[in-house]
mmCIF file of C-alpha atoms in Angstrom:
data_model
loop_
_atom_site.group_PDB
_atom_site.id
_atom_site.type_symbol
_atom_site.label_atom_id
_atom_site.label_comp_id
_atom_site.label_asym_id
_atom_site.label_seq_id
_atom_site.Cartn_x
_atom_site.Cartn_y
_atom_site.Cartn_z
ATOM 1 C CA MET A 1 -8.839 -3.203 -7.290
ATOM 2 C CA GLY A 2 -7.195 -2.818 -3.933
ATOM 3 C CA LEU A 3 -3.776 -4.777 -3.288
ATOM 4 C CA THR A 4 -2.799 -5.279 0.187
ATOM 5 C CA GLY A 5 -0.589 -7.385 2.384
ATOM 6 C CA GLY A 6 1.846 -7.401 5.205
ATOM 7 C CA MET A 7 5.595 -6.110 4.767
ATOM 8 C CA GLY A 8 7.895 -8.297 2.687
ATOM 9 C CA ALA A 9 4.750 -10.079 1.348
ATOM 10 C CA GLY A 10 5.493 -9.145 -2.316
ATOM 11 C CA LYS A 11 2.661 -6.197 -2.684
ATOM 12 C CA SER A 12 5.107 -3.961 -4.650
ATOM 13 C CA THR A 13 6.259 -6.794 -6.733
ATOM 14 C CA ALA A 14 2.444 -7.629 -7.697
ATOM 15 C CA LEU A 15 1.791 -3.915 -8.426
ATOM 16 C CA VAL A 16 4.827 -4.124 -10.918
ATOM 17 C CA VAL A 17 3.577 -7.589 -12.408
ATOM 18 C CA ALA A 18 -0.125 -5.837 -12.574
ATOM 19 C CA GLY A 19 1.534 -3.181 -14.518
ATOM 20 C CA GLU A 20 3.265 -5.497 -16.819
ATOM 21 C CA LEU A 21 -0.232 -7.364 -17.499
ATOM 22 C CA GLY A 22 -1.673 -4.246 -18.636
ATOM 23 C CA ALA A 23 -3.341 -2.744 -15.501
ATOM 24 C CA ALA A 24 -3.110 0.997 -14.458
ATOM 25 C CA THR A 25 -1.192 1.094 -11.163
ATOM 26 C CA LEU A 26 -0.611 3.383 -8.320
ATOM 27 C CA SER A 27 1.164 2.798 -4.871
ATOM 28 C CA THR A 28 -0.120 4.892 -1.979
ATOM 29 C CA ASP A 29 3.174 4.527 -0.439
ATOM 30 C CA GLU A 30 4.375 6.754 -3.330
ATOM 31 C CA VAL A 31 1.451 9.105 -2.877
ATOM 32 C CA VAL A 32 2.389 9.336 0.900
ATOM 33 C CA HIS A 33 6.060 10.208 -0.240
ATOM 34 C CA GLU A 34 4.819 12.724 -2.357
ATOM 35 C CA LEU A 35 2.509 14.385 0.436
ATOM 36 C CA LEU A 36 5.384 14.336 2.996
ATOM 37 C CA ALA A 37 7.357 16.464 0.546
ATOM 38 C CA THR A 38 5.005 19.216 0.546
ATOM 39 C CA GLU A 39 5.463 22.125 2.871
ATOM 40 C CA GLU A 40 2.160 21.686 4.320
ATOM 41 C CA LEU A 41 2.785 18.422 5.602
ATOM 42 C CA ARG A 42 6.260 19.164 6.751
ATOM 43 C CA ASP A 43 5.003 22.021 8.918
ATOM 44 C CA LEU A 44 2.323 19.914 10.544
ATOM 45 C CA LEU A 45 4.785 17.189 11.135
ATOM 46 C CA VAL A 46 7.387 19.712 12.815
ATOM 47 C CA GLU A 47 4.542 21.456 14.919
ATOM 48 C CA ARG A 48 3.276 18.039 16.182
ATOM 49 C CA LEU A 49 6.613 15.810 16.386
ATOM 50 C CA GLY A 50 9.489 18.433 16.475
ATOM 51 C CA ARG A 51 12.282 19.859 14.254
ATOM 52 C CA ASP A 52 14.066 16.516 14.245
ATOM 53 C CA VAL A 53 11.645 15.090 11.765
ATOM 54 C CA ALA A 54 12.836 17.662 9.196
ATOM 55 C CA PRO A 55 16.360 18.788 10.246
ATOM 56 C CA GLN A 56 17.424 19.813 6.770
ATOM 57 C CA GLY A 57 14.088 21.518 5.847
ATOM 58 C CA SER A 58 12.631 18.375 4.196
ATOM 59 C CA VAL A 59 10.914 15.434 6.130
ATOM 60 C CA ASP A 60 13.225 12.426 7.150
ATOM 61 C CA ARG A 61 10.636 9.708 6.804
ATOM 62 C CA GLY A 62 12.967 7.452 9.160
ATOM 63 C CA ALA A 63 12.684 9.912 11.931
ATOM 64 C CA VAL A 64 9.043 10.196 11.568
ATOM 65 C CA ALA A 65 8.564 6.332 11.374
ATOM 66 C CA ALA A 66 10.753 5.701 14.603
ATOM 67 C CA ARG A 67 8.670 8.519 16.448
ATOM 68 C CA VAL A 68 5.293 7.007 15.555
ATOM 69 C CA PHE A 69 6.029 3.642 16.034
ATOM 70 C CA GLU A 70 6.879 4.294 19.578
ATOM 71 C CA ARG A 71 4.134 6.726 20.421
ATOM 72 C CA PRO A 72 0.556 5.198 19.287
ATOM 73 C CA GLU A 73 -0.888 8.673 19.877
ATOM 74 C CA ASP A 74 1.455 10.130 17.143
ATOM 75 C CA ARG A 75 0.886 7.333 14.843
ATOM 76 C CA ASP A 76 -2.923 8.033 15.162
ATOM 77 C CA TRP A 77 -2.656 11.528 14.508
ATOM 78 C CA LEU A 78 -0.401 10.879 11.365
ATOM 79 C CA GLU A 79 -2.860 8.374 10.191
ATOM 80 C CA GLY A 80 -5.711 11.046 10.598
ATOM 81 C CA VAL A 81 -3.708 13.403 8.780
ATOM 82 C CA LEU A 82 -2.645 11.347 5.930
ATOM 83 C CA TRP A 83 -5.265 8.839 4.957
ATOM 84 C CA PRO A 84 -7.996 11.487 3.835
ATOM 85 C CA ARG A 85 -5.301 12.939 1.761
ATOM 86 C CA VAL A 86 -4.398 9.632 0.184
ATOM 87 C CA GLY A 87 -8.003 9.068 -0.265
ATOM 88 C CA ARG A 88 -8.509 12.340 -2.179
ATOM 89 C CA LYS A 89 -5.351 11.593 -4.303
ATOM 90 C CA LEU A 90 -6.729 8.201 -5.054
ATOM 91 C CA ALA A 91 -10.062 9.696 -6.086
ATOM 92 C CA GLU A 92 -8.407 12.029 -8.429
ATOM 93 C CA TRP A 93 -6.233 9.170 -10.006
ATOM 94 C CA ARG A 94 -9.281 6.989 -10.507
ATOM 95 C CA THR A 95 -11.075 9.955 -12.277
ATOM 96 C CA TRP A 96 -7.972 10.504 -14.461
ATOM 97 C CA VAL A 97 -7.533 6.780 -15.328
ATOM 98 C CA GLU A 98 -11.433 6.339 -16.309
ATOM 99 C CA ALA A 99 -11.171 9.562 -18.421
ATOM 100 C CA THR A 100 -8.265 8.436 -20.702
ATOM 101 C CA ASP A 101 -9.042 7.700 -24.078
ATOM 102 C CA CYS A 102 -8.329 3.991 -23.833
ATOM 103 C CA PRO A 103 -8.699 3.272 -20.165
ATOM 104 C CA PRO A 104 -7.352 -0.106 -19.080
ATOM 105 C CA SER A 105 -9.582 -3.081 -18.007
ATOM 106 C CA THR A 106 -8.166 -2.866 -14.466
ATOM 107 C CA ALA A 107 -6.845 -0.359 -12.245
ATOM 108 C CA VAL A 108 -4.815 -1.809 -9.343
ATOM 109 C CA VAL A 109 -3.950 0.453 -6.289
ATOM 110 C CA GLU A 110 -1.170 -0.823 -3.607
ATOM 111 C CA VAL A 111 -2.595 0.011 -0.263
ATOM 112 C CA PRO A 112 -0.541 -1.518 2.723
ATOM 113 C CA LEU A 113 -3.282 -0.890 5.107
ATOM 114 C CA LEU A 114 -6.154 -0.984 3.019
ATOM 115 C CA PHE A 115 -8.442 -2.641 5.659
ATOM 116 C CA GLU A 116 -6.914 -0.892 8.584
ATOM 117 C CA ALA A 117 -7.667 2.537 6.872
ATOM 118 C CA GLY A 118 -11.211 1.538 6.051
ATOM 119 C CA MET A 119 -10.558 1.903 2.143
ATOM 120 C CA GLU A 120 -12.103 -1.472 1.187
ATOM 121 C CA ASP A 121 -15.410 0.326 -0.044
ATOM 122 C CA PHE A 122 -13.240 2.368 -2.443
ATOM 123 C CA PHE A 123 -12.595 -0.697 -4.531
ATOM 124 C CA ASP A 124 -14.790 -3.427 -6.678
ATOM 125 C CA PHE A 125 -12.270 -6.061 -5.659
ATOM 126 C CA THR A 126 -9.409 -6.677 -3.204
ATOM 127 C CA ILE A 127 -6.158 -8.718 -3.285
ATOM 128 C CA ALA A 128 -4.323 -10.081 -0.204
ATOM 129 C CA VAL A 129 -0.584 -10.972 -0.943
ATOM 130 C CA VAL A 130 0.845 -13.475 1.619
ATOM 131 C CA ALA A 131 3.959 -15.192 2.377
ATOM 132 C CA GLU A 132 5.749 -17.273 4.967
ATOM 133 C CA GLU A 133 7.225 -15.208 7.900
ATOM 134 C CA SER A 134 10.632 -16.249 7.408
ATOM 135 C CA LEU A 135 10.662 -15.180 3.646
ATOM 136 C CA ARG A 136 8.912 -11.927 4.691
ATOM 137 C CA ASP A 137 11.623 -10.990 7.135
ATOM 138 C CA GLN A 138 14.355 -11.901 4.545
ATOM 139 C CA ARG A 139 12.700 -9.582 2.014
ATOM 140 C CA ALA A 140 12.208 -6.749 4.655
ATOM 141 C CA GLY A 141 15.538 -7.126 5.913
ATOM 142 C CA ARG A 142 16.982 -6.355 2.433
ATOM 143 C CA ARG A 143 15.068 -3.356 2.320
ATOM 144 C CA GLY A 144 16.516 -2.206 5.787
ATOM 145 C CA HIS A 145 13.069 -2.403 7.637
ATOM 146 C CA GLN A 146 12.832 -3.572 11.133
ATOM 147 C CA ALA A 147 11.517 -6.995 11.783
ATOM 148 C CA VAL A 148 8.135 -7.945 10.208
ATOM 149 C CA ALA A 149 6.774 -8.941 13.732
ATOM 150 C CA GLU A 150 7.576 -5.417 15.200
ATOM 151 C CA ARG A 151 6.056 -3.646 12.218
ATOM 152 C CA ASP A 152 2.963 -5.736 11.849
ATOM 153 C CA VAL A 153 1.744 -5.214 15.422
ATOM 154 C CA ARG A 154 -0.359 -2.362 14.109
ATOM 155 C CA GLN A 155 -1.653 -4.256 11.106
ATOM 156 C CA LEU A 156 -4.095 -6.906 10.687
ATOM 157 C CA THR A 157 -2.444 -10.407 10.449
ATOM 158 C CA GLN A 158 -1.838 -11.977 7.049
ATOM 159 C CA GLU A 159 -4.787 -14.420 7.691
ATOM 160 C CA GLU A 160 -7.113 -11.589 8.493
ATOM 161 C CA LYS A 161 -6.279 -9.569 5.386
ATOM 162 C CA SER A 162 -6.704 -12.951 3.213
ATOM 163 C CA GLN A 163 -10.102 -13.462 4.922
ATOM 164 C CA ARG A 164 -11.322 -9.993 3.927
ATOM 165 C CA ALA A 165 -9.900 -9.779 0.706
ATOM 166 C CA THR A 166 -11.701 -10.943 -2.575
ATOM 167 C CA PHE A 167 -8.695 -12.778 -3.626
ATOM 168 C CA THR A 168 -5.424 -14.198 -2.051
ATOM 169 C CA ILE A 169 -2.017 -14.691 -3.683
ATOM 170 C CA ARG A 170 0.395 -16.806 -2.022
ATOM 171 C CA ASN A 171 3.892 -15.388 -2.944
ATOM 172 C CA ASP A 172 6.400 -17.775 -1.571
ATOM 173 C CA GLY A 173 7.352 -18.957 -5.193
ATOM 174 C CA THR A 174 8.976 -17.640 -8.164
ATOM 175 C CA PRO A 175 8.223 -14.460 -10.091
ATOM 176 C CA ASP A 176 6.659 -16.458 -12.859
ATOM 177 C CA GLU A 177 4.224 -18.202 -10.444
ATOM 178 C CA LEU A 178 3.163 -14.748 -8.953
ATOM 179 C CA LYS A 179 2.567 -13.465 -12.502
ATOM 180 C CA ALA A 180 0.456 -16.512 -13.374
ATOM 181 C CA GLU A 181 -1.612 -16.217 -10.240
ATOM 182 C CA LEU A 182 -1.997 -12.535 -10.842
ATOM 183 C CA SER A 183 -2.809 -12.781 -14.676
ATOM 184 C CA ARG A 184 -5.557 -15.399 -13.461
ATOM 185 C CA ILE A 185 -7.178 -13.136 -10.958
ATOM 186 C CA LEU A 186 -7.048 -10.206 -13.481
ATOM 187 C CA ALA A 187 -8.819 -12.510 -16.087
ATOM 188 C CA THR A 188 -11.375 -13.458 -13.557
ATOM 189 C CA ILE A 189 -12.104 -9.957 -12.679
ATOM 190 C CA GLY A 190 -12.129 -8.905 -16.344
ATOM 191 C CA ASP A 191 -14.917 -11.637 -16.919
ATOM 192 C CA ASN A 192 -16.945 -10.308 -14.144
ATOM 193 C CA GLN A 193 -16.842 -6.579 -15.186
ATOM 194 C CA PRO A 194 -20.094 -5.309 -16.755
ATOM 195 C CA ASP A 195 -20.076 -4.513 -20.360
#
């Protein structure tokens, strides 16, 4: 199952909760961080964006983000470099999960740009996590991110993600409410799995 949503909506929290409920989980943000730590990606980034994106020999994600958010052609290039690699890692992970002795009934993958990257066909189901804009701004601010509106320019709106997703979770309430809603969705999906 693919899990998506805008910045500050609570995707990462929902992923943790899915794990607590017994699902195998993977964050594509973590996959990207691992990829950016490789020499191959570092060298490609330095060649394209300049030495200032890896001043100490390792990629400065903040410098990369600042650069690609101000230059759409660099953002498009970076997405073209990252998304196929993320897709391969995701396929490897899925194969690994399915090959375990006792595979979980559900595997949940957090993909912030799931629909934007055209990855929806990789998943049997998708969930969009949405929340009020003011709450999203508050959550993102706690993590030191720019205003949600600035970062959302490149993304589908919450409404668009919700319309395209199989399920939508409103994450304006308590952690217990989030867990109950996610538990209900996972049970529904479990009921619809072939034997």
